[in-house]
Short mmCIF file of C-alpha atoms and ligand atoms in Angstrom, two decimals:
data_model
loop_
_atom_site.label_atom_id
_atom_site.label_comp_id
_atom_site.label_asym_id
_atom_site.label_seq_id
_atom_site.Cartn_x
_atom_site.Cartn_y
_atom_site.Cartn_z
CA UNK X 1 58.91 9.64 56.54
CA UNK X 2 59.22 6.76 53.78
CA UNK X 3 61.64 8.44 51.10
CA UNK X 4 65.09 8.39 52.11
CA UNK X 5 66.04 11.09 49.61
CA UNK X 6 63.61 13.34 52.26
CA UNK X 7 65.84 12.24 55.20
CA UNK X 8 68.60 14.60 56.40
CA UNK X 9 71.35 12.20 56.48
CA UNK X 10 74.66 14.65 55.33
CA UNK X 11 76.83 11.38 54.44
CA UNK X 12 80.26 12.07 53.98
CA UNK X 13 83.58 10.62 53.03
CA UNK X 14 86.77 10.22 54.93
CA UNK X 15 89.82 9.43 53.51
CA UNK X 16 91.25 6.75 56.19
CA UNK X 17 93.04 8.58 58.64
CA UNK X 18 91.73 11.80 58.34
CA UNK X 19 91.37 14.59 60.68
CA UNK X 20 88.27 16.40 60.01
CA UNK X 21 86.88 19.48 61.72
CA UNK X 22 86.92 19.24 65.39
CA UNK X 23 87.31 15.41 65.44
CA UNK X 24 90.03 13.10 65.41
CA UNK X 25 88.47 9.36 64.37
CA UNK X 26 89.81 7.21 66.78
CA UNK X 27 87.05 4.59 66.59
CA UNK X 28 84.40 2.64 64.52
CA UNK X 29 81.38 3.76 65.86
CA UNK X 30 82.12 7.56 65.63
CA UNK X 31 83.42 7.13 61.83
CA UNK X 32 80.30 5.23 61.30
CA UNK X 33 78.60 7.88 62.43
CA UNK X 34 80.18 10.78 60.87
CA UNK X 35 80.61 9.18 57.37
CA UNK X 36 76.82 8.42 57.29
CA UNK X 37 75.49 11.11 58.27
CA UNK X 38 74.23 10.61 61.63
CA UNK X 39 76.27 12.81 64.00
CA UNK X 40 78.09 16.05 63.37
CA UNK X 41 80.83 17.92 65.32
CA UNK X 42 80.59 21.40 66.38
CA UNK X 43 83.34 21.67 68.66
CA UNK X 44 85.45 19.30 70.39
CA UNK X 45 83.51 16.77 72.20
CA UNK X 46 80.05 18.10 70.97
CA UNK X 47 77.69 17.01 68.71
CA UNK X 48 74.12 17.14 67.03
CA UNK X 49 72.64 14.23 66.77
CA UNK X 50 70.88 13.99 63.22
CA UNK X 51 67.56 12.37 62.40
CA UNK X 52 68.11 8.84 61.64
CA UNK X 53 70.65 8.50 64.93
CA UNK X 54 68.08 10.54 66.99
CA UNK X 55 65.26 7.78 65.91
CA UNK X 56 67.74 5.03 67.39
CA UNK X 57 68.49 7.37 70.57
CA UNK X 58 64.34 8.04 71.25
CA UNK X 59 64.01 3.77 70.69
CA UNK X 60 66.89 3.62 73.05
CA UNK X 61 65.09 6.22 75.74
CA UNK X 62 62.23 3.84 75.29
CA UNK X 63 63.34 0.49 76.29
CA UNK X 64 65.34 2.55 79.26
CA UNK X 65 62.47 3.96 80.28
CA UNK X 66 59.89 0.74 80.29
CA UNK X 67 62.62 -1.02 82.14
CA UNK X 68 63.61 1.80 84.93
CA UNK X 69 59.85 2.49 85.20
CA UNK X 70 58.86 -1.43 85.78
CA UNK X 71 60.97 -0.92 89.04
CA UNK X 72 58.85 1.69 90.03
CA UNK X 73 61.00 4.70 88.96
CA UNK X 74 59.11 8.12 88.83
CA UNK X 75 60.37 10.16 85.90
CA UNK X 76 60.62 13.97 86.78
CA UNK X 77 63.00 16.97 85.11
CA UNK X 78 65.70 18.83 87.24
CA UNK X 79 67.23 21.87 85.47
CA UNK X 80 71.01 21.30 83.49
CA UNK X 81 72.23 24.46 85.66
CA UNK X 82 72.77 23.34 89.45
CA UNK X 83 74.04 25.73 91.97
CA UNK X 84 77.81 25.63 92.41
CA UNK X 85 77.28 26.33 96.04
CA UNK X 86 75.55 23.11 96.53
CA UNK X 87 78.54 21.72 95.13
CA UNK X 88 80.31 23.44 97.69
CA UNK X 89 79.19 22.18 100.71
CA UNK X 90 79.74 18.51 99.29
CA UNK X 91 82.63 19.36 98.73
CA UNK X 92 83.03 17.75 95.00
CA UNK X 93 83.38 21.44 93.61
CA UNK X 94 87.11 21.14 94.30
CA UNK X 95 87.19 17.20 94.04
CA UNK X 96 85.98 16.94 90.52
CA UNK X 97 86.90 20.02 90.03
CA UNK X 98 88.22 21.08 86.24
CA UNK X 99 85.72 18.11 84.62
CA UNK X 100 82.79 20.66 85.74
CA UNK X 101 81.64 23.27 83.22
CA UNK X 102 81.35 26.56 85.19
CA UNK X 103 79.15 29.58 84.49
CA UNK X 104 78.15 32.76 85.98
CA UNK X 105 74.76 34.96 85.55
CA UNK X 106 74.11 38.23 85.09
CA UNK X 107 74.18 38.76 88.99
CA UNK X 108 77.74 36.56 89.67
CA UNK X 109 75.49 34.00 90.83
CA UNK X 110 77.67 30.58 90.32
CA UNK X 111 76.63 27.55 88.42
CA UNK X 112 77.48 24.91 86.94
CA UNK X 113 76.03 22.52 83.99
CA UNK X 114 75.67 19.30 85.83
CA UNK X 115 77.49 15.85 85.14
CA UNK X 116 75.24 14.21 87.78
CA UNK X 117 72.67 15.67 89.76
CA UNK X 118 72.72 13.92 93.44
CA UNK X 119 73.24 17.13 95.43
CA UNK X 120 70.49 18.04 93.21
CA UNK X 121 68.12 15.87 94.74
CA UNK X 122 69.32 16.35 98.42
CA UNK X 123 68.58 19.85 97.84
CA UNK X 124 65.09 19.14 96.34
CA UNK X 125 64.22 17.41 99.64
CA UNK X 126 65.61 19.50 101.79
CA UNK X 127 63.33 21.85 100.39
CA UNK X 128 60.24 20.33 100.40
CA UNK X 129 61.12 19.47 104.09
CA UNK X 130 61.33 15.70 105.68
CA UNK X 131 59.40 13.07 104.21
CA UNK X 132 57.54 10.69 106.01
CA UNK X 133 58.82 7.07 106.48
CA UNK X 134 56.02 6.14 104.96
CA UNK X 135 56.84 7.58 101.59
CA UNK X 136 59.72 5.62 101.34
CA UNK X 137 61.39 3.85 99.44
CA UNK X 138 61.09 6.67 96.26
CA UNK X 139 62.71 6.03 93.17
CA UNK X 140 63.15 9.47 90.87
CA UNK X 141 64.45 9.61 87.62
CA UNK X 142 65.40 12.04 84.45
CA UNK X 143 66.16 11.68 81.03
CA UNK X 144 68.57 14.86 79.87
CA UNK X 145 71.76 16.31 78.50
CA UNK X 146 75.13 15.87 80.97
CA UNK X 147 77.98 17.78 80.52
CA UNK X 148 81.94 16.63 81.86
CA UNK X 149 84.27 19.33 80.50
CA UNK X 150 86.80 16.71 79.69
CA UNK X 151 90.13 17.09 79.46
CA UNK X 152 90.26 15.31 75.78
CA UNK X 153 87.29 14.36 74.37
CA UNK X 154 87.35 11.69 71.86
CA UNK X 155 85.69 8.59 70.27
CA UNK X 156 82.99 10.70 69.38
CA UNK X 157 80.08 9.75 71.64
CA UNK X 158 81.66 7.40 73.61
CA UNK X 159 83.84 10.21 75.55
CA UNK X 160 81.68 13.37 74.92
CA UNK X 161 81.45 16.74 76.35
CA UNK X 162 77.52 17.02 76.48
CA UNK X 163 76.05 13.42 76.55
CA UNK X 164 72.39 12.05 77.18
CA UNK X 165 71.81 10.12 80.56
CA UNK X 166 69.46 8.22 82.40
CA UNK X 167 70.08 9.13 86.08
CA UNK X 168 68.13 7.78 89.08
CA UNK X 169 67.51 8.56 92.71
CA UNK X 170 66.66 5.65 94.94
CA UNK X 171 65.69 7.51 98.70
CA UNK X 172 65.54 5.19 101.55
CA UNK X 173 64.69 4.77 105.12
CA UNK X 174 67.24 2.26 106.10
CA UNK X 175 70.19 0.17 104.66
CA UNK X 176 68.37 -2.87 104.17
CA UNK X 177 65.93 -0.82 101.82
CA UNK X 178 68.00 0.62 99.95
CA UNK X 179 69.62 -2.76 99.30
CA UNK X 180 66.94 -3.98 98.21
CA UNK X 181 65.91 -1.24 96.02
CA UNK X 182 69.72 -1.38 94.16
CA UNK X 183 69.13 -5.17 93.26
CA UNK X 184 65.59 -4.02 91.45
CA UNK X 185 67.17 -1.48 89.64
CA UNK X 186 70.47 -3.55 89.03
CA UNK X 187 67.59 -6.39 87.87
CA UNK X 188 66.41 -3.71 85.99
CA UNK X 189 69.41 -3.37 84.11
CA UNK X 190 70.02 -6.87 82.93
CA UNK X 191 66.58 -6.90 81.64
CA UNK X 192 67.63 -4.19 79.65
CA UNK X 193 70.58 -5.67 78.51
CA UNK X 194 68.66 -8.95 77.54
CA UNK X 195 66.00 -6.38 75.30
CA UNK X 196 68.91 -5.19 73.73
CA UNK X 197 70.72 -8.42 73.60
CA UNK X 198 74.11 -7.12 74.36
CA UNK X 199 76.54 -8.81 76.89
CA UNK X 200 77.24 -6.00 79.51
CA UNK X 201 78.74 -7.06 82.23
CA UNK X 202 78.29 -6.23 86.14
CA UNK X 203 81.45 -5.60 87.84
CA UNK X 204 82.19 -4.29 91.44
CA UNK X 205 83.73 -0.92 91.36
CA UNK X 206 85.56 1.95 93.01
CA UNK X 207 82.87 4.59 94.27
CA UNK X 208 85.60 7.34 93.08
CA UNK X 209 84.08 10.98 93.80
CA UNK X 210 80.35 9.72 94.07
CA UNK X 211 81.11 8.45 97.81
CA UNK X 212 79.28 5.75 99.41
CA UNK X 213 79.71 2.14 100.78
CA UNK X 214 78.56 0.21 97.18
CA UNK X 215 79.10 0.32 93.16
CA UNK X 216 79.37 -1.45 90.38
CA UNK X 217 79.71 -0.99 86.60
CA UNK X 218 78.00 -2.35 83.78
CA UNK X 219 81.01 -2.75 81.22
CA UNK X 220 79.99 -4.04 77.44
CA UNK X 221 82.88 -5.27 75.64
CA UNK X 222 84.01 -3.19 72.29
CA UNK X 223 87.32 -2.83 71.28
CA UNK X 224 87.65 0.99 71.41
CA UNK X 225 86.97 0.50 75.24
CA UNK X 226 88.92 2.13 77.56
CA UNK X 227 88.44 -0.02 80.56
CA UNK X 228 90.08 -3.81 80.57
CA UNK X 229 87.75 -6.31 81.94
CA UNK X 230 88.97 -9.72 83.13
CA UNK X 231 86.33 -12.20 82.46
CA UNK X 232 85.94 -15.87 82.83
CA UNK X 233 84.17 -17.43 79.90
CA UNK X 234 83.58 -20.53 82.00
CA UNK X 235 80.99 -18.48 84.26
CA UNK X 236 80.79 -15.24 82.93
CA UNK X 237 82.02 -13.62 86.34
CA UNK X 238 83.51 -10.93 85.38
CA UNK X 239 85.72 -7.80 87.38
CA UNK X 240 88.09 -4.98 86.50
CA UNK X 241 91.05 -6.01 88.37
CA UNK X 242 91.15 -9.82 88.19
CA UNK X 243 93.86 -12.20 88.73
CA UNK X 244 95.02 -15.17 86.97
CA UNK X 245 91.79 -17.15 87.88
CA UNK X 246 88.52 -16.66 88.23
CA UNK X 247 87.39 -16.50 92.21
CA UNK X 248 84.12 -18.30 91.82
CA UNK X 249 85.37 -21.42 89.66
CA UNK X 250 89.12 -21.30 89.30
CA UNK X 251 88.54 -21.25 85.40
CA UNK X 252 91.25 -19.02 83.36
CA UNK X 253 90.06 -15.61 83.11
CA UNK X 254 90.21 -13.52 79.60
CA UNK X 255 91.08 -9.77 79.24
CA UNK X 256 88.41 -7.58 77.11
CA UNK X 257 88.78 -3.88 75.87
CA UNK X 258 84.92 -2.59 77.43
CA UNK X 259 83.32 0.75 77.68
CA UNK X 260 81.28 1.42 80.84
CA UNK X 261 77.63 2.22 79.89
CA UNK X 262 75.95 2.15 83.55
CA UNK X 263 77.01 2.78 86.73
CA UNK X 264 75.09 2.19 90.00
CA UNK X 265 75.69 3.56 93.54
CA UNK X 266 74.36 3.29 97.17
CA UNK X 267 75.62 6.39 98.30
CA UNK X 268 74.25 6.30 102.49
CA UNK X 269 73.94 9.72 103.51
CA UNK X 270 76.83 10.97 101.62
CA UNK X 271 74.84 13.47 100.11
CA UNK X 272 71.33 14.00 102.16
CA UNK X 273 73.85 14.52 105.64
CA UNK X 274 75.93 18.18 103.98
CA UNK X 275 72.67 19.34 102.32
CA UNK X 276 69.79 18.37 105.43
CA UNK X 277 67.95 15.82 103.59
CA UNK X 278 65.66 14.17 105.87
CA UNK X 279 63.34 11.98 106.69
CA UNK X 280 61.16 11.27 109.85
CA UNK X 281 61.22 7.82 111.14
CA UNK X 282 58.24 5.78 113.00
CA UNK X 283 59.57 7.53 116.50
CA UNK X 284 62.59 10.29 117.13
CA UNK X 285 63.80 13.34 115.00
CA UNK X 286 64.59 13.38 111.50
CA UNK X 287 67.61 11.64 109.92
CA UNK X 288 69.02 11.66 107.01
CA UNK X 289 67.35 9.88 104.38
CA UNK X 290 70.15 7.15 102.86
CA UNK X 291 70.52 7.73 99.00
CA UNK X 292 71.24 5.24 95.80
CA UNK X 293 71.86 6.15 92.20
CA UNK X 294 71.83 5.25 89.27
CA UNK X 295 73.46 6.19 85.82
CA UNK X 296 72.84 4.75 82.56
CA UNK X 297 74.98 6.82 79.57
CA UNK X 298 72.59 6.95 76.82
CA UNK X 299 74.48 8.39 74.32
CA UNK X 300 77.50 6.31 74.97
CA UNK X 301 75.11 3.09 75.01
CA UNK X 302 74.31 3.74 71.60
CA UNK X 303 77.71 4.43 70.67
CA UNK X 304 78.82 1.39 72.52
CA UNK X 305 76.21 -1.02 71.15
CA UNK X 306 77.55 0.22 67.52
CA UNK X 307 81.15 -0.16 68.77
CA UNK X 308 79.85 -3.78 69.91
CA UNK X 309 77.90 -5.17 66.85
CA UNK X 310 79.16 -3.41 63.82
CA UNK X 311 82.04 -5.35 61.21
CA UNK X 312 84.63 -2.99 59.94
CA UNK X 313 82.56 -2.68 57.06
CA UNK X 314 78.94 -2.37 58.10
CA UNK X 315 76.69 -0.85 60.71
CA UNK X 316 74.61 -3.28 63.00
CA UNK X 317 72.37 -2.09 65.52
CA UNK X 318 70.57 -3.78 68.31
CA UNK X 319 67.24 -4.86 66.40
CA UNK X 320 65.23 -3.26 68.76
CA UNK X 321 66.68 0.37 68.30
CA UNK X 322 67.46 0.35 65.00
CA UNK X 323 66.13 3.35 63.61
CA UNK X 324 64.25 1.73 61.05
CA UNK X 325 63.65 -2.09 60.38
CA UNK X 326 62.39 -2.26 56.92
CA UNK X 327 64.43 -0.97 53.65
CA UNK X 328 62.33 -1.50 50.49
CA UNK X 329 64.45 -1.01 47.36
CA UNK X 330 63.20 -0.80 43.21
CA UNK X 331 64.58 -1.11 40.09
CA UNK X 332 67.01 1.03 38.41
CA UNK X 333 64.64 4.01 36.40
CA UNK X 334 64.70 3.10 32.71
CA UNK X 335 65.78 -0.51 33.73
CA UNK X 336 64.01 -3.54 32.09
CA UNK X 337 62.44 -4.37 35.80
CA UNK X 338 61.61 -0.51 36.13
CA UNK X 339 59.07 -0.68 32.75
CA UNK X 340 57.84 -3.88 34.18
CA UNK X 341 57.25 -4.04 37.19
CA UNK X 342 56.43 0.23 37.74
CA UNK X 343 57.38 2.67 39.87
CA UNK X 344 53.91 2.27 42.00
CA UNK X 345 55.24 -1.00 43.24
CA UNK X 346 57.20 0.32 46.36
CA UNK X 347 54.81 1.92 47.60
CA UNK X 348 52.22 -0.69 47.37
CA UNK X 349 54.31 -2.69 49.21
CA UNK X 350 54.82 -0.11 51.99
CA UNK X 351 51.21 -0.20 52.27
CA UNK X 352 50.81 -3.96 52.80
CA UNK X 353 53.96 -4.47 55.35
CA UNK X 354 52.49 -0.83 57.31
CA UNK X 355 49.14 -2.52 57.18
CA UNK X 356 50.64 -5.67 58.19
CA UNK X 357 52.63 -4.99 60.81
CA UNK X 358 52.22 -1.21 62.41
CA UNK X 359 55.01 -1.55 64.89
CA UNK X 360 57.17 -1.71 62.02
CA UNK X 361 59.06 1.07 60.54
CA UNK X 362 59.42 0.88 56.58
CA UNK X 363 61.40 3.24 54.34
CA UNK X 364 62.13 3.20 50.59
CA UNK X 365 65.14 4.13 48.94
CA UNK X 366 63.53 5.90 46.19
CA UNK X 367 67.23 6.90 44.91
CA UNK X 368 66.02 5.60 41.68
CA UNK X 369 69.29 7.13 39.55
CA UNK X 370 71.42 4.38 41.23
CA UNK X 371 71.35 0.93 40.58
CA UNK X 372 69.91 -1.99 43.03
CA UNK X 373 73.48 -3.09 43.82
CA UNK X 374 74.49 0.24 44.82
CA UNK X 375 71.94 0.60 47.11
CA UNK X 376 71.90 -2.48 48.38
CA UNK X 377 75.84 -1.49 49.74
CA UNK X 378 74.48 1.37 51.27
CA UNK X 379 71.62 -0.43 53.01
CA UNK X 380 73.97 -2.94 54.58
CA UNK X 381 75.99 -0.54 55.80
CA UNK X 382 73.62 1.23 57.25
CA UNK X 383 72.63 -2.15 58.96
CA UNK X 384 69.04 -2.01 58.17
CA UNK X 385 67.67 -5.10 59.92
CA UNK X 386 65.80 -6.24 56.76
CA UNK X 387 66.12 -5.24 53.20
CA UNK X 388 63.34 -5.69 50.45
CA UNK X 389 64.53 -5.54 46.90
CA UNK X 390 61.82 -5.72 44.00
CA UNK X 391 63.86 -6.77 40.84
CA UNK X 392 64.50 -9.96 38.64
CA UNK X 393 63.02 -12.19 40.64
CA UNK X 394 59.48 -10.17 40.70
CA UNK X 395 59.49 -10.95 37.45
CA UNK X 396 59.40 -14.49 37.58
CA UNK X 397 55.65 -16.36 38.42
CA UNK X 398 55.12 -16.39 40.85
CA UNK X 399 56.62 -13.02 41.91
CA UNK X 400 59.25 -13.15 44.96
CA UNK X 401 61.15 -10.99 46.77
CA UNK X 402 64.88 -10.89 47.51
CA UNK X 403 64.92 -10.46 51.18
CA UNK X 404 68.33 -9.94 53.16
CA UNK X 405 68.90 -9.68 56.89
CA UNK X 406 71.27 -7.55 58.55
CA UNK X 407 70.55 -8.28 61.80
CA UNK X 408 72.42 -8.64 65.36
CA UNK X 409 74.82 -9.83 66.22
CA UNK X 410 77.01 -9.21 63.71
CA UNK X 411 79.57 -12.14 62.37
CA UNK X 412 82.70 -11.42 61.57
CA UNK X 413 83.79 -11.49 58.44
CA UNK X 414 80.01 -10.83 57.36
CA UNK X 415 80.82 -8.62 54.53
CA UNK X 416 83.80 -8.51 51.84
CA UNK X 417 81.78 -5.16 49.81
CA UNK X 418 83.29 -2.11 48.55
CA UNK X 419 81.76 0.71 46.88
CA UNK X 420 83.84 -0.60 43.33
CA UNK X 421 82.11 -3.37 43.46
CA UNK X 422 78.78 -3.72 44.51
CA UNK X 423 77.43 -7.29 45.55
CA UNK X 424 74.75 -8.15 47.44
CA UNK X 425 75.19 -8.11 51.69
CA UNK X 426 76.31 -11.06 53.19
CA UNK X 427 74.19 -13.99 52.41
CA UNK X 428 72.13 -15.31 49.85
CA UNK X 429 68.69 -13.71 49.71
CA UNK X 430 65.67 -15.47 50.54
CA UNK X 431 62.99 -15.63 47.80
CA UNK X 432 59.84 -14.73 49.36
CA UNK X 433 56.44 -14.58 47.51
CA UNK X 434 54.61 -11.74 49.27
CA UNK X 435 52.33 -14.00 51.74
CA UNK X 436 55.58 -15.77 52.69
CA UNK X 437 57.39 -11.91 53.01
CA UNK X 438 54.46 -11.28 55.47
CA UNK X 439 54.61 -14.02 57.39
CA UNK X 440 58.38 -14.15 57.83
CA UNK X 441 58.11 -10.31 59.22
CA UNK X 442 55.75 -11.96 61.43
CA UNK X 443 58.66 -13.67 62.88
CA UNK X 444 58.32 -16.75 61.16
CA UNK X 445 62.03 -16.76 60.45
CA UNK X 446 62.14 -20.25 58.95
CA UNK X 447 60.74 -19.10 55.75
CA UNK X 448 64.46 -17.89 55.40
CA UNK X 449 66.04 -21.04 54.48
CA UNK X 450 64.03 -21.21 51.41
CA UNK X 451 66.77 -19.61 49.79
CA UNK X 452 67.31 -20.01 45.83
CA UNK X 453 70.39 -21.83 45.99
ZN1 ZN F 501 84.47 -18.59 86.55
#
């Protein structure tokens, strides 16, 4: 799609403080996401996700997916609805208890719509009967929608109702193993992390409800976070109940609002003993097989990374997952520029950076009614990573571009727009001819400095 008047992007307007239908806005990320149009309540703690956030969420998947998949994950589908009975005989029906969204079919058969999906898995292998020692380690993994009836949702997709997840099964055929399969997928992790360039944080944690003998959390820092992280900036050893000092180097630690985006757990037989699943080993009768797992929230990592990146002002989105890169934005119709320069010109362009660079995704605000100021608000609040404006300076000989970055991390500060009075984003443009355009989307980002000033 390359006409942003074609994109379904309901953007609306809320007074400060507001309490619109089915959502409170408690946080910058979910007004963000409301007031642009890129989520939408339908009841408490649900949402649709709208095109331009979906684009971000399958870019998202992506990365996840290369990175879980480079530690040899397997990606298969389990179904949303899991037996409650299997629940049962866990015995985390009663133990998680009212967070679990319960359902009955048409023959009282008892289900529910899964937050997690270990006993799940156990089941699936008890099925198929033992594996072989052989066929271990196994890592299995799904992408799909979650659901945690909880008690009062809020911060729009950081605390959600139904929520996306990447969840994991490591199997194993001893301790050791599976070990050493939770530091590949915990490696794993901070590779994604590093893609994304976003400071999470691995912290030991409580096993709660999941059971087993090892966890940790990978906490990114964000204000609306509802977990306080002690962290020393000294080493960056960080942990959710810290002390005055920091263990490994005695340097003074610093609190930080976070929000947990990943989990990871090596669960033993936890789960594999209730259910019966097994594996056979080199010599004696089947044991049960030892189980990991691993949970990335999807959603909520999206959510997060806005929560993390964004001014009070503007979106910013981790480059690689923003849900597009290029904005290209014309004259004003009926504007000196517009008779000049023509209304072919944006497209042209299209043409050249899509031939250019393929990867990229372009899209022109082709809201020609409004002037190049006021779209060049919107655009950096949307947090388009770089936006194209053909105007004066296209004019000149030879012709340039004004190009403007909006891209990650954020500084504070960045921005000082309103709506009254539209200005241009943050920084001086650069004046690009087009060769020099090209080459800086290339990545030759010290074209930049060539700035008119
Ligand atoms: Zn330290």
């Amino acid at each position: 799609m390359r006409y942003l008047s074609r994109i379904f992007q309901p953007v609306i307007t809320i007074p400060k403080n507001a309490i619109i239908k089915n959502t409170e806005i408690t946080c910058k990320s979910q007004r963000f996401l409301l007031e642009c149009g890129l989520i939408r309540p339908t009841s408490s703690g649900l949402f649709t996700i709208l095109p331009i956030a979906r684009r971000a969420l399958d870019k998202l998947e992506l990365q996840i997916r290369s990175c879980i998949e480079a530690a040899g994950a397997q990606r298969m589908s389990l179904p949303s609805l899991t037996s409650s009975a299997l629940w049962e005989k866990t015995g985390r029906l009663d133990e998680v208890g009212p967070e679990l969204m319960k359902m009955e079919d048409r023959h009282e058969k008892k289900f529910l719509l899964s937050p997690t999906h270990e006993e799940a898995v156990a089941d699936l292998l008890a099925d198929t009967g033992p594996l072989s020692y052989k066929q271990l380690p196994l890592l299995l993994y799904q992408i799909g929608n979650k659901y945690r009836d909880e008690h009062r949702p809020k911060h729009g997709l950081l605390r959600a109702r139904e929520f996306s997840m990447l969840d994991a099964y490591g199997l194993h055929a001893s301790d050791a193993c599976a070990q050493h399969m939770y530091d590949r997928v915990s490696e794993a992790y901070a590779e994604l992390f590093r893609r994304l360039q976003l400071p999470a944080y691995r912290v030991s944690a409580p096993s709660g409800s999941m059971g087993g003998p090892l966890s940790h959390e990978w906490q990114l820092p964000a204000a609306a976070g509802e977990d306080e992280l002690a962290t020393c900036p000294r080493c960056r050893q960080a942990a959710l109940d810290g002390d005055q000092r920091c263990e490994r180097c005695g340097g003074a630690l610093q609190w930080l609002q976070s929000v947990e985006v990943g989990h990871t757990f090596i669960l033993g037989t936890r789960y594999s003993q209730p259910l019966g699943a097994l594996y056979t080993p080199g010599s004696g009768g089947p044991q049960p097989v030892i189980m990991s797992c691993y949970g990335i929230g999807i959603t909520r990592l999206l959510a997060a990374s806005l929560e993390h990146l964004s001014t009070d002002k503007s979106l910013r989105w981790p480059k690689l997952i923003a849900p597009y890169d290029i904005m290209i934005i014309g004259p004003k119709e009926g504007s000196y520029e517009w008779q000049s320069i023509g209304s072919n010109e944006m497209d042209r362009l299209y043409d050249v950076i899509s031939h250019n660079q393929p990867d990229a995704d372009v899209i022109i605000d082709d809201r020609h009614h409004l002037t190049i100021g006021k779209r060049l608000v919107m655009a950096d609040r949307m947090g388009y990573p770089t936006i194209i404006v053909i105007g004066k300076s296209y004019l000149e000989s030879p012709a340039r571009y004004e190009v403007y970055r909006s891209t990650s991390p954020a500084t504070p500060h960045t921005s000082q727009l309103t709506s009254q009075h539209p200005a241009p984003p943050r920084e001086t443009p650069a004046l690009l001819t087009e060769a020099e355009l090209l080459a800086h989307l290339d990545g030759h980002d010290e074209l930049l400095i060539k700035t008119s000033a």
